[in-house]
Structures are given as structure tokens and as C-alpha cells.
Tab-separated table of C-alpha atoms in Angstrom:
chain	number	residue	atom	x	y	z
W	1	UNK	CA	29.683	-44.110	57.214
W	2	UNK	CA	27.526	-41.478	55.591
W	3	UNK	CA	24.151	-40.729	57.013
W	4	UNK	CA	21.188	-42.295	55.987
W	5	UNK	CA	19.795	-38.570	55.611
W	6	UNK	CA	21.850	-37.644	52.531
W	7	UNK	CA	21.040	-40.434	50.485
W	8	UNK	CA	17.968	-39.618	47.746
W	9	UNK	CA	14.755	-40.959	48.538
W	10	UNK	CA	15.330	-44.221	45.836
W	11	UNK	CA	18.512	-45.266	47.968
W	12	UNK	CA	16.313	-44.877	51.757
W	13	UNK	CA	13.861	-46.567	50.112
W	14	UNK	CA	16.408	-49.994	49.308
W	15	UNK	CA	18.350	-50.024	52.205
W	16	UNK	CA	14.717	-50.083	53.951
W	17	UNK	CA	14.234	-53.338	52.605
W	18	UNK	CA	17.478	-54.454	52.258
W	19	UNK	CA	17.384	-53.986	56.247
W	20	UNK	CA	13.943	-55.854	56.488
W	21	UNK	CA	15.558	-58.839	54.485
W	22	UNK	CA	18.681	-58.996	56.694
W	23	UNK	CA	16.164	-59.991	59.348
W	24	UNK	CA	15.368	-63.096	57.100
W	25	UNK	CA	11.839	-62.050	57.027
W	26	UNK	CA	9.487	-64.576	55.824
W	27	UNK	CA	7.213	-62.145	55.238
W	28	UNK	CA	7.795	-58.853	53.096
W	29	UNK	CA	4.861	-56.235	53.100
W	30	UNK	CA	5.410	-53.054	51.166
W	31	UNK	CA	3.249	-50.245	50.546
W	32	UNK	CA	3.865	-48.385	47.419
W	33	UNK	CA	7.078	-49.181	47.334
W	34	UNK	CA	8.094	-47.568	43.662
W	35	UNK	CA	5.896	-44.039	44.749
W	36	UNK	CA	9.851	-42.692	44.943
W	37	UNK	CA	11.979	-45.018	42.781
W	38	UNK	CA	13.233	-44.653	39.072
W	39	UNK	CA	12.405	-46.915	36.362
W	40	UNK	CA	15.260	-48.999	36.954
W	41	UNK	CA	15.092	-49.020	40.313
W	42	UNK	CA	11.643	-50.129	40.136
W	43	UNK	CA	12.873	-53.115	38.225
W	44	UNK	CA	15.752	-53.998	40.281
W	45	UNK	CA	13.364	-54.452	42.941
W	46	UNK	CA	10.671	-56.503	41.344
W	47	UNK	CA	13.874	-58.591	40.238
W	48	UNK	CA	14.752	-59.374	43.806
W	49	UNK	CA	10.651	-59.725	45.276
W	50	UNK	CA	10.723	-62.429	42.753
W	51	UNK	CA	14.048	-64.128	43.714
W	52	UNK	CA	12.513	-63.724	47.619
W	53	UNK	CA	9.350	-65.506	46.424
W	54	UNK	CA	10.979	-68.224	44.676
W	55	UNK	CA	13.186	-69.043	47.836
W	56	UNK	CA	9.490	-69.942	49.633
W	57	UNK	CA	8.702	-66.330	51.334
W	58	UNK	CA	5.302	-64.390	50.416
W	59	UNK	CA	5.265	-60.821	49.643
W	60	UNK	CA	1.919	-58.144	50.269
W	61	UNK	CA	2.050	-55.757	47.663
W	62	UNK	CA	0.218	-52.389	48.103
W	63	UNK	CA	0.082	-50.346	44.860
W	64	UNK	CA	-2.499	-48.215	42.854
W	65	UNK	CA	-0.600	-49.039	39.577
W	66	UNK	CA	-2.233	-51.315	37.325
W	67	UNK	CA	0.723	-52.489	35.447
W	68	UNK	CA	2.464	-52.980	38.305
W	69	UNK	CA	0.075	-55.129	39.818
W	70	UNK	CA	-0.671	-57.207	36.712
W	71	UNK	CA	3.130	-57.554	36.436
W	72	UNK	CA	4.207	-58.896	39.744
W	73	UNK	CA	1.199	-60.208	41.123
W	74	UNK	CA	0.398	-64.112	41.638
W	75	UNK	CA	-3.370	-63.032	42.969
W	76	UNK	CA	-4.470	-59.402	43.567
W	77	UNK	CA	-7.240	-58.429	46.382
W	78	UNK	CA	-9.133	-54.913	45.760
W	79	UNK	CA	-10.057	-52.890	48.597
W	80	UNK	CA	-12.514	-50.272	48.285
W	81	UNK	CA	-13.692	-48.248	51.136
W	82	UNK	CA	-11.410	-50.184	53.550
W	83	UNK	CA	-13.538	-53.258	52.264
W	84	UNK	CA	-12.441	-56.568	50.248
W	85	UNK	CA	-14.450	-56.448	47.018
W	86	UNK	CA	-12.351	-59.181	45.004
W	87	UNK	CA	-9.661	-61.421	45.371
W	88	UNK	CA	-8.641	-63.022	42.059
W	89	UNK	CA	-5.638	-64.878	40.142
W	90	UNK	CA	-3.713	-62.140	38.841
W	91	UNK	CA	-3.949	-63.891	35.494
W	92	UNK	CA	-7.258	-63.738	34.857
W	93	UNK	CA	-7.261	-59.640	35.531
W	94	UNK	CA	-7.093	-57.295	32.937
W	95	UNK	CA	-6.690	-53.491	33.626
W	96	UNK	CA	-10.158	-52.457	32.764
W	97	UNK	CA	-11.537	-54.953	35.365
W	98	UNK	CA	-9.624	-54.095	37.873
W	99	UNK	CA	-10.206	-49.971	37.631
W	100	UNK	CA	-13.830	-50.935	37.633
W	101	UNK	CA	-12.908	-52.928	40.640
W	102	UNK	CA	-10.859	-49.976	42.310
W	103	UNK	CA	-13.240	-47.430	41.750
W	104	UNK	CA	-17.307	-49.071	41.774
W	105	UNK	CA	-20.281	-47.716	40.886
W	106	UNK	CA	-21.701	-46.535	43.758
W	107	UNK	CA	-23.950	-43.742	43.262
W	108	UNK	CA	-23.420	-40.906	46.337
W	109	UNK	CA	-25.292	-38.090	44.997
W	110	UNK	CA	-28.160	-36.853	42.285
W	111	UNK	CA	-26.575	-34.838	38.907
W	112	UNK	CA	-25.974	-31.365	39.481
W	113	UNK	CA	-25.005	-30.673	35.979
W	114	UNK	CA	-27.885	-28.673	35.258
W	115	UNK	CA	-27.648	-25.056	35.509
W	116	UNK	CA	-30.596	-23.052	36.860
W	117	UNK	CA	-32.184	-20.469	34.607
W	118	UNK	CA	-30.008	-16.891	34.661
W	119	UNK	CA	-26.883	-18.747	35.487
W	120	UNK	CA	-23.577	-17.477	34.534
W	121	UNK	CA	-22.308	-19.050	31.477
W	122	UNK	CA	-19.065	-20.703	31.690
W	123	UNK	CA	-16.301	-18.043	30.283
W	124	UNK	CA	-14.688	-17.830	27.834
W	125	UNK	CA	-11.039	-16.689	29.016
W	126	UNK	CA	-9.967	-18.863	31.796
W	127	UNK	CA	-9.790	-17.202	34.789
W	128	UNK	CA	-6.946	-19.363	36.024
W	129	UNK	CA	-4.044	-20.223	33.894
W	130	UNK	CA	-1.121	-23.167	35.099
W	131	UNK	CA	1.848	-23.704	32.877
W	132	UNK	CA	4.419	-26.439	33.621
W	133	UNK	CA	3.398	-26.218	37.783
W	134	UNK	CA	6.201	-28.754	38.756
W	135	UNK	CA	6.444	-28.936	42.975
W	136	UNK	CA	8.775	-31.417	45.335
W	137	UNK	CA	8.578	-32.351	49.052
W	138	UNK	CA	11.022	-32.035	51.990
W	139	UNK	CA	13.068	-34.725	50.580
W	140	UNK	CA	13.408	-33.298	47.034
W	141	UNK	CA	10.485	-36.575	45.655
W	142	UNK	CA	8.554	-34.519	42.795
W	143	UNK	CA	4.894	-34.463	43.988
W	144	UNK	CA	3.695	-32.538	40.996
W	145	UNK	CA	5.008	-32.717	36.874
W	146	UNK	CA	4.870	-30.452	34.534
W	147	UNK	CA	0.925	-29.596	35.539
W	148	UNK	CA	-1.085	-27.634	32.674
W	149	UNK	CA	-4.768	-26.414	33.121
W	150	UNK	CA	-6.967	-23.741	32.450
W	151	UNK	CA	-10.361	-23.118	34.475
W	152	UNK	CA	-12.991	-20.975	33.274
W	153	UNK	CA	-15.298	-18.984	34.985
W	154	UNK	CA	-18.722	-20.605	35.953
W	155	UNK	CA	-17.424	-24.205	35.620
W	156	UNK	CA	-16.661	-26.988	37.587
W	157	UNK	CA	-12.870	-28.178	37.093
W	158	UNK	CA	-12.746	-32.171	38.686
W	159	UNK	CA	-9.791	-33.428	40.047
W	160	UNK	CA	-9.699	-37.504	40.113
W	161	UNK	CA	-7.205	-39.824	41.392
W	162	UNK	CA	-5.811	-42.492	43.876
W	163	UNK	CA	-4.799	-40.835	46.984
W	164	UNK	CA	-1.707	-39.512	47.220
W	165	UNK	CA	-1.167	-38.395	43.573
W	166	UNK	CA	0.049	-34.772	43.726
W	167	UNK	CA	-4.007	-33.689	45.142
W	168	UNK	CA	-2.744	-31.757	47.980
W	169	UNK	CA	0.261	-30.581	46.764
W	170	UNK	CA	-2.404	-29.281	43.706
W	171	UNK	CA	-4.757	-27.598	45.574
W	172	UNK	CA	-2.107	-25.911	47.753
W	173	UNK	CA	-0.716	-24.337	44.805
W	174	UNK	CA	-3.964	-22.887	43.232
W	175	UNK	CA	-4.490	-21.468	46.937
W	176	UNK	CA	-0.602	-20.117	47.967
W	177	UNK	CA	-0.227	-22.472	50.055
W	178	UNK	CA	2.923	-23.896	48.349
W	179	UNK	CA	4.986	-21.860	46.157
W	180	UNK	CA	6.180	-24.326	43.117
W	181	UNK	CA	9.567	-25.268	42.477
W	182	UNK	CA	9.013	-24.200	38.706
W	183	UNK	CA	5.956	-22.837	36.472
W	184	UNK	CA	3.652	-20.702	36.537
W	185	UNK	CA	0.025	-19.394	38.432
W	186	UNK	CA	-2.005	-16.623	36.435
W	187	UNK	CA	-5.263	-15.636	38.316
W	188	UNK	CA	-7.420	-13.359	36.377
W	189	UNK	CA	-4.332	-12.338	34.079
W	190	UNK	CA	-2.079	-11.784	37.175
W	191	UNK	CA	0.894	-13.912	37.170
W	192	UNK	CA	1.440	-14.795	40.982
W	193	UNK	CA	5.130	-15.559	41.222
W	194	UNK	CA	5.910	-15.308	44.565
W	195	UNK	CA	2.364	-14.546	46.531
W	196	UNK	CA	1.005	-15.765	49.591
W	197	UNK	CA	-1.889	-17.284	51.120
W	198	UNK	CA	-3.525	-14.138	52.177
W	199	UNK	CA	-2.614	-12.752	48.135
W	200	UNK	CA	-4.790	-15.747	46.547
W	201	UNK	CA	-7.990	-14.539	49.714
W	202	UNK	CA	-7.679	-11.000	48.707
W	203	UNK	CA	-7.993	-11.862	45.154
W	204	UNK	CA	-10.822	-13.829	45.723
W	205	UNK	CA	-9.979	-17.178	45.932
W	206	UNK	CA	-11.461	-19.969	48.552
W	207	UNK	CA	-9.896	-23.179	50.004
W	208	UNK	CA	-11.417	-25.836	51.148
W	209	UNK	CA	-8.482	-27.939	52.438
W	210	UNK	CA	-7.959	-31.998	52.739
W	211	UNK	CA	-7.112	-31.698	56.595
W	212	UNK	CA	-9.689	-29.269	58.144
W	213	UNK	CA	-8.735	-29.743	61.626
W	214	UNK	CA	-4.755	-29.489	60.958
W	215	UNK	CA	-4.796	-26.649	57.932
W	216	UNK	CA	-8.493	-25.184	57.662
W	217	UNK	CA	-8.629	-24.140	61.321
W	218	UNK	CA	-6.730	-23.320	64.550
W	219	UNK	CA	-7.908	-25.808	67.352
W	220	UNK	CA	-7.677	-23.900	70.277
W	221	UNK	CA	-9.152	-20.378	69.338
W	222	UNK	CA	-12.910	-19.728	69.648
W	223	UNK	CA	-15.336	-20.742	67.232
W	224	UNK	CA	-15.776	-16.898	66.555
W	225	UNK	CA	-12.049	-16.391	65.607
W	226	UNK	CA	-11.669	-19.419	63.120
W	227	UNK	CA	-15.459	-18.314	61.235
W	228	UNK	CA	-13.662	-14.531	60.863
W	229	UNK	CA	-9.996	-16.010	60.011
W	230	UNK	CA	-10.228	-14.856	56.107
W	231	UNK	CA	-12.520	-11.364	56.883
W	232	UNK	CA	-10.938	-10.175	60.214
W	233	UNK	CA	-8.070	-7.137	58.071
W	234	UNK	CA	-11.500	-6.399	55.994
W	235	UNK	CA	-14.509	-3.634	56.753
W	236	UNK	CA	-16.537	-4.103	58.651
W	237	UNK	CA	-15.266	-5.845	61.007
W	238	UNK	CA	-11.856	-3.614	60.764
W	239	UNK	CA	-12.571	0.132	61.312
W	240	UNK	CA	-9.784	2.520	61.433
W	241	UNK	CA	-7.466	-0.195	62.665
W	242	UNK	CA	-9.463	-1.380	65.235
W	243	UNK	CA	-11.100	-4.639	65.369
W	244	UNK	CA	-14.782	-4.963	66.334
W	245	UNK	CA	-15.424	-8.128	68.453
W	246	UNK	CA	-19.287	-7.663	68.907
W	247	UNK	CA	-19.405	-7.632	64.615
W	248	UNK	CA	-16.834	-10.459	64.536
W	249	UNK	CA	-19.122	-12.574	67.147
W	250	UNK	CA	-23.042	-11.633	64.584
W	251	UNK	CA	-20.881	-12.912	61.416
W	252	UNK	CA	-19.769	-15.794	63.212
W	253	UNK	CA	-22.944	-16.591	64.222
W	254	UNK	CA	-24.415	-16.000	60.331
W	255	UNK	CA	-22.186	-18.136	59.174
W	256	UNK	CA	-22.688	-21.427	61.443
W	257	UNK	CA	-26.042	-20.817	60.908
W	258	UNK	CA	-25.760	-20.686	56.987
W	259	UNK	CA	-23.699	-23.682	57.381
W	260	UNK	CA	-26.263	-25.479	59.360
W	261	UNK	CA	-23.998	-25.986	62.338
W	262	UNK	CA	-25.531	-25.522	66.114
W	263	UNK	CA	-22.842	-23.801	68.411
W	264	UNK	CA	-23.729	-23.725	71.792
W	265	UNK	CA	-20.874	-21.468	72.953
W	266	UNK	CA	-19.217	-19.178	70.343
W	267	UNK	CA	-16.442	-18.869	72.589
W	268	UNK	CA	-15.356	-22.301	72.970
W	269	UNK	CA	-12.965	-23.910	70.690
W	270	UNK	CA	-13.525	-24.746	67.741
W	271	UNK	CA	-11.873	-28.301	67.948
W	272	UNK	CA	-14.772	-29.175	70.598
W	273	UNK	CA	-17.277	-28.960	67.685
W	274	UNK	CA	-18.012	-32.195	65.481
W	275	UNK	CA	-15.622	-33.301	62.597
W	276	UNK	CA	-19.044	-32.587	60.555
W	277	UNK	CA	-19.825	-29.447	62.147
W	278	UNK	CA	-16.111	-28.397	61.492
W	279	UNK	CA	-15.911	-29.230	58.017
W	280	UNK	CA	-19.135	-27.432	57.219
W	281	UNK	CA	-18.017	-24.126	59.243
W	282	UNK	CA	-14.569	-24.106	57.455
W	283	UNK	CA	-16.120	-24.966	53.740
W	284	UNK	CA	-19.047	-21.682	54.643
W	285	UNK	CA	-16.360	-19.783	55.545
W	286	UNK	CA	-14.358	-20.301	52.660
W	287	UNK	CA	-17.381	-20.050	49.951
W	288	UNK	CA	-17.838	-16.404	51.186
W	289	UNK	CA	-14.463	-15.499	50.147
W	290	UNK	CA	-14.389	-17.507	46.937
W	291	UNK	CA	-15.838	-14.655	44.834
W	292	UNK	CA	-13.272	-15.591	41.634
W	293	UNK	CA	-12.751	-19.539	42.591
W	294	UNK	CA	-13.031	-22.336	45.318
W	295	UNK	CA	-10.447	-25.124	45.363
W	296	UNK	CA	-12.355	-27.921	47.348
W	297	UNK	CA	-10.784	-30.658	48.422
W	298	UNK	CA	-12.858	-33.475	49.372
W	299	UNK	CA	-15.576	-31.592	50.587
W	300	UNK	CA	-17.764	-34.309	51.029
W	301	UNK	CA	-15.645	-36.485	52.947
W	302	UNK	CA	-17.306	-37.465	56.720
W	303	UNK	CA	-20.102	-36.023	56.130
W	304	UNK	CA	-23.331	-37.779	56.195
W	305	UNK	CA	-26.024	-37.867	53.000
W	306	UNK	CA	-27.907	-34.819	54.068
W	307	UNK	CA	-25.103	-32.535	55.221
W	308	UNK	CA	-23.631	-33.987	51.483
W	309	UNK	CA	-26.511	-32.892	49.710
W	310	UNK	CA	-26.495	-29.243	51.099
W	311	UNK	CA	-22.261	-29.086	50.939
W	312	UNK	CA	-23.054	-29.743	46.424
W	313	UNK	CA	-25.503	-27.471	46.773
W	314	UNK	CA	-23.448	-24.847	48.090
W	315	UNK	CA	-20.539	-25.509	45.485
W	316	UNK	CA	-23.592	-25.364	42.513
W	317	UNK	CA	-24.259	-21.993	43.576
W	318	UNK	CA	-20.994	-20.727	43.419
W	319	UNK	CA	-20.615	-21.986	39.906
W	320	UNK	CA	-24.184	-20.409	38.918
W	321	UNK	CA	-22.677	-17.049	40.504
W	322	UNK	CA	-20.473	-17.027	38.022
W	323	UNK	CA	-17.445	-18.924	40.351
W	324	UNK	CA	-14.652	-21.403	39.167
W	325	UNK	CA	-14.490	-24.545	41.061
W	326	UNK	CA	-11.758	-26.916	41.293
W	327	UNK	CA	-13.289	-29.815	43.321
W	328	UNK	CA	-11.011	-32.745	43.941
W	329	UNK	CA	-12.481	-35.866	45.219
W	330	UNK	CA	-12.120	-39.569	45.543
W	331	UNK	CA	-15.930	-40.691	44.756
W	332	UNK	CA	-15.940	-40.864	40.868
W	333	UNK	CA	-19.801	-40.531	40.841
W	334	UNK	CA	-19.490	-37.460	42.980
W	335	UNK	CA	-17.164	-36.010	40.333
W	336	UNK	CA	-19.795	-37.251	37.253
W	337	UNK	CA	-22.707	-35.786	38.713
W	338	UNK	CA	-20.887	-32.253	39.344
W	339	UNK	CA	-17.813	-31.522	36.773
W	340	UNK	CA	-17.556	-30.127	33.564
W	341	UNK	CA	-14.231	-31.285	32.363
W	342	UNK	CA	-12.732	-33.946	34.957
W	343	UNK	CA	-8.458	-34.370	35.094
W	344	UNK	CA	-6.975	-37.241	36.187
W	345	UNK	CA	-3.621	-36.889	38.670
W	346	UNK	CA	-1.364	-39.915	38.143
W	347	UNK	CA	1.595	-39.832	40.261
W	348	UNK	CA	1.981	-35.596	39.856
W	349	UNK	CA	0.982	-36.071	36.018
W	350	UNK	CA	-2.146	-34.716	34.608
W	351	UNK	CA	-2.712	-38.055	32.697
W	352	UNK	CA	-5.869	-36.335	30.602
W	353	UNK	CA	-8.669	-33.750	30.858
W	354	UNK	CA	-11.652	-35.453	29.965
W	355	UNK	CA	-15.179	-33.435	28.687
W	356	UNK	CA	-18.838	-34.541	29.341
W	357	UNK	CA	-18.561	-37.461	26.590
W	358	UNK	CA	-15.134	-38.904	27.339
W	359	UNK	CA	-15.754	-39.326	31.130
W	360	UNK	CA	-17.014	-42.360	32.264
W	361	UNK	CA	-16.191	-44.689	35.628
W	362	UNK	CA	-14.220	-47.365	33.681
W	363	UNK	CA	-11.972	-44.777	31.731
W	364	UNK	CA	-11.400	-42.522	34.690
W	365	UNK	CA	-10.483	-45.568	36.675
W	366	UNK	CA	-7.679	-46.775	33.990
W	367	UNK	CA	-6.027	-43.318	34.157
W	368	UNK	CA	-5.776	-43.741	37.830
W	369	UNK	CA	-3.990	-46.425	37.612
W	370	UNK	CA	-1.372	-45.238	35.190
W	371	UNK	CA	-2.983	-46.205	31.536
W	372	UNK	CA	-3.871	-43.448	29.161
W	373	UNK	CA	-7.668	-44.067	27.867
W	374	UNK	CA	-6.727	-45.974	25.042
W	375	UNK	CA	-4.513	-48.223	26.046
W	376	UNK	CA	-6.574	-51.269	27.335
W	377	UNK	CA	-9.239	-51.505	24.225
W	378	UNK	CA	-8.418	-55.067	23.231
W	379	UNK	CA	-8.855	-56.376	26.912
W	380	UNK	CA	-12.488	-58.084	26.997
């Protein structure tokens, strides 16, 4: 027969759970289970979950989609910060409750909004330019569609969304990380076809990634080497094609001491340091390269209020200085208190840009879940 392997990622995906019911499972638990199925598809399946559940089995549904909760679902559970925050009859929801359910209103931070006197002003060209960014994974699934945005100069750029959206694939692109399968990248008027990692650095460009440990740093070389990673080709600390070790060792220090992280041995690795200390070493070390923009990815994810409160800080300052920020995040407030213009990611999709009057918890929260702003008005 032919290998599983060859089939597209809607066909794995059914004879997955046409294997699970050849078991005669009683119990059926799937988790996202249309993330990489069609329309149809998508329907044949809820056609045959319902057939399952009328022959007496149960069936766990995990999905971010409202609609496809509302239209499936005999009673729906929120979790929110691996918590239980509601379990109700599925028809007594409404979207708008249940966004304001997935997404709280738990304040994390104070409003950075404000910009200190002699601040840059936000420009008026945008510095960064993406037309029709479209990107796929290994198995062909489209992770981004069709992305448009512009980011200015001295402005904050949020990114919301459920996890799992398109984030990483996004802030992999802005950074050269990925290439994308079509579109296009202009930084600073420079269309950036086919560049690299190390293009977007010299052009003065800063990532903060989602998985510091995995992409942000490499585990097993010193805590010197990983603070130098983006300045070791560049003066000083290259002279006449010879690296200087004693220079590499006093930035290294200057910058775990900017970043407020206490290194007893700078040659140790770097994976024996906190997951705090580590994420505050790698997000330092990318702000000093971030002269044109910063991508940060969750930036304020395991840290704890205080080391929070200086990480903002830090971003604030580079959008004073006259940086563009693109900070993606899964705390709403976060995003409130610091962005702009806030976009929503729906399953690769920017579903809307949204400016300091249209962005609010509730209608951020819908556009996660798949509805455009408008689309849930009459609900009470």
C-alpha cells in the first residue's frame, strides 16, 4: 500500500482517527483536529463525531475556534493559564462570552503608552514593508496567508493570538529566519529576497525568539560566547581578522550586568544559568543590535513581575530611540498597555490591525477565535 508519508496532512489527519475508532474507543479526545483540514473535511468529520456521540461514546474537543466550539459542543470548559475558569452548556454561550472567557482581564503590567519628552516620533514611511508573506511547514500545512503589514519607525507593532497561529513562523520571517514560500520583506526600502539571518543583524534588526534555550542560544558554549553571538565579525571585538577574547569576556560582562543577570563564571555554559537569567541575557543581547527594529516574541514569558517590569522598560526605550517593535505576546493587557496598532493572527491570517480606539479585550478576543469585529454585535 502507499505510505502513510505521501498522503497530505488532511488525509494523516483521518486515517489518525479512523485508526483510533477501529479500536472501538469509547472515548475520542482530539486536539485541534481541523488546524490542517479543508472546509469539507472539517465537516465530514464533525458529521461522524456526531454519529460517534449518538452511538453512546463522549468526545473532548480541544479548539481555539469559536464557531467551532459553539457548533459541535454539548458543554464547553475554558482553560486559561492551564486553569478551569468556566464550564457551561454550550447553548447558553455566545462568542463574545466566551473570548472574554479565553482571554480575562487580568492586568500584568502599568501603561507604557506614554512617550517621554524628546522621544522619536513614530515615522512616517514604514520602515518595514510585508506584501502577501505566505510560508508552509515540513509537510507543505500553510502556517502563514497572504500576511500584509507595515511598521513604522518609533512604534510598537502588537502581535495577538491563540498559540499556534502563524506567531513563530511570523517573527522568523521579519528576522531571516525562514525564507517565505511567496511575498515579499522590504527593510528600510531594501527588498530582502533571499537574505539570511546574519543579513536582517547587519541591517539592524533584533530577535527575541519564542524558544530561548533551543533558538536564542547555544547550550553548551560559555556564557561569554552566546552574550557576543550577534557582535563577534564586528570592531571591536574583530581587529584585522583576529578575535579579541579579553574584549569579548568586558562586553559579556556589560551586558549581564545591563540585563540584571549575576554570572558567577563567564565561562560556564550558558544553559547552567536560570530560564530567567537566560531570557534576560538573550533579549539584552538582542536590544543592542536592534538599532532599526526588535521582533520580540513573548518576552515576558517566565519571568517574574520585577524582571517584567524592567524587560517593558527596555522595549519602551527602544521605541523612544526611535526603534520599531514588533512584540508578539499572549497576555492581551500586556499588548494594551504597550502597542500602538495591535494585529490579530488567526490561523496564518492577519484577521485585522486594530488602532488605540478599536482595541479592546473583548474584540481582540473574538478575532482570536476566528470572528471579524463585527460579527457578534447582536449577541447580549
Amino acid at each position: 500500500g502507499a505510505r502513510v508519508g505521501g498522503l497530505s496532512a488532511g488525509e494523516q489527519q483521518r486515517v489518525e482517527i479512523m485508526r483510533v475508532l477501529s479500536r472501538k474507543a469509547r472515548v475520542l479526545i482530539l486536539d485541534e483536529p481541523t488546524a490542517v483540514l479543508t472546509p469539507g473535511e472539517a465537516d465530514a468529520l464533525f458529521a461522524a463525531l456526531r454519529r460517534f456521540r449518538t452511538e453512546g461514546y463522549a468526545v473532548v474537543l480541544i479548539s481555539h475556534k469559536l464557531d467551532e466550539v459553539m457548533a459541535i459542543s454539548d458543554r464547553v470548559t475554558v482553560l486559561r493559564g492551564g486553569r478551569v475558569v468556566a464550564t457551561k452548556p454550550a447553548a447558553a454561550c455566545n462568542a463574545r462570552q466566551l473570548a472574554r472567557l479565553m482571554v480575562g482581564r487580568d492586568v500584568a503590567t502599568g501603561d507604557y503608552r506614554a512617550r517621554r519628552p524628546g522621544a522619536a516620533a513614530v515615522g512616517s514611511h514604514p520602515v518595514l514593508a510585508v506584501r502577501g508573506v505566505s510560508a508552509v511547514d515540513r509537510r507543505g500545512v500553510p502556517t502563514l496567508r497572504e500576511v500584509d503589514l507595515d511598521l513604522h519607525a518609533g512604534e510598537i507593532l502588537g502581535v495577538a493570538g491563540v498559540a499556534g497561529n502563524g506567531q513563530r513562523q511570523l517573527s522568523e520571517v521579519l528576522t531571516g529566519v525562514m525564507a517565505p514560500s511567496a511575498g515579499t520583506v522590504t527593510l528600510g526600502g531594501l527588498p530582502l529576497a533571499h537574505a539570511d539571518a546574519g543579513t536582517f543583524v547587519d541591517l539592524g534588526v533584533g530577535h527575541i525568539p519564542e524558544d530561548r534555550l533551543r533558538s536564542g542560544l547555544a547550550p553548551g558554549l560559555s556564557v561569554t560566547d552566546n552574550a557576543v553571538l550577534r557582535e563577534y565579525r564586528k570592531p571591536p571585538l574583530l581587529w584585522r581578522r583576529f578575535f579579541r577574547p579579553r574584549l569579548a569576556r568586558g562586553l559579556a560582562q556589560a551586558i549581564a550586568r545591563t540585563a540584571e543577570v549575576a554570572v558567577p563564571d563567564f565561562a560556564m555554559p550558558v544553559g547552567n544559568l536560570s530560564g530567567g537569567n537566560q531570557q534576560r541575557l538573550v533579549a539584552r543581547r538582542e536590544m543592542r543590535v536592534a538599532t532599526r527594529m526588535l521582533v520580540a516574541a513573548y518576552p515576558s514569558r517566565g519571568l517574574d513581575v520585577g524582571a517584567i517590569s524592567t524587560m517593558l522598560r527596555y522595549i519602551v526605550e527602544l521605541r523612544d530611540a526611535g526603534v520599531a517593535v514588533v512584540l508578539i505576546s499572549e497576555d492581551l493587557q500586556e499588548l494594551l498597555n504597550l502597542s500602538d496598532r495591535i494585529a490579530v493572527l488567526y490561523e496564518g491570517r492577519i484577521m485585522g490591525v486594530l488602532g488605540p480606539g478599536e482595541a479592546d479585550v473583548q474584540t481582540i478576543g473574538l478575532m482570536m477565535g476566528g470572528r471579524t469585529a463585527g460579527a457578534d454585535r447582536a449577541a447580549p
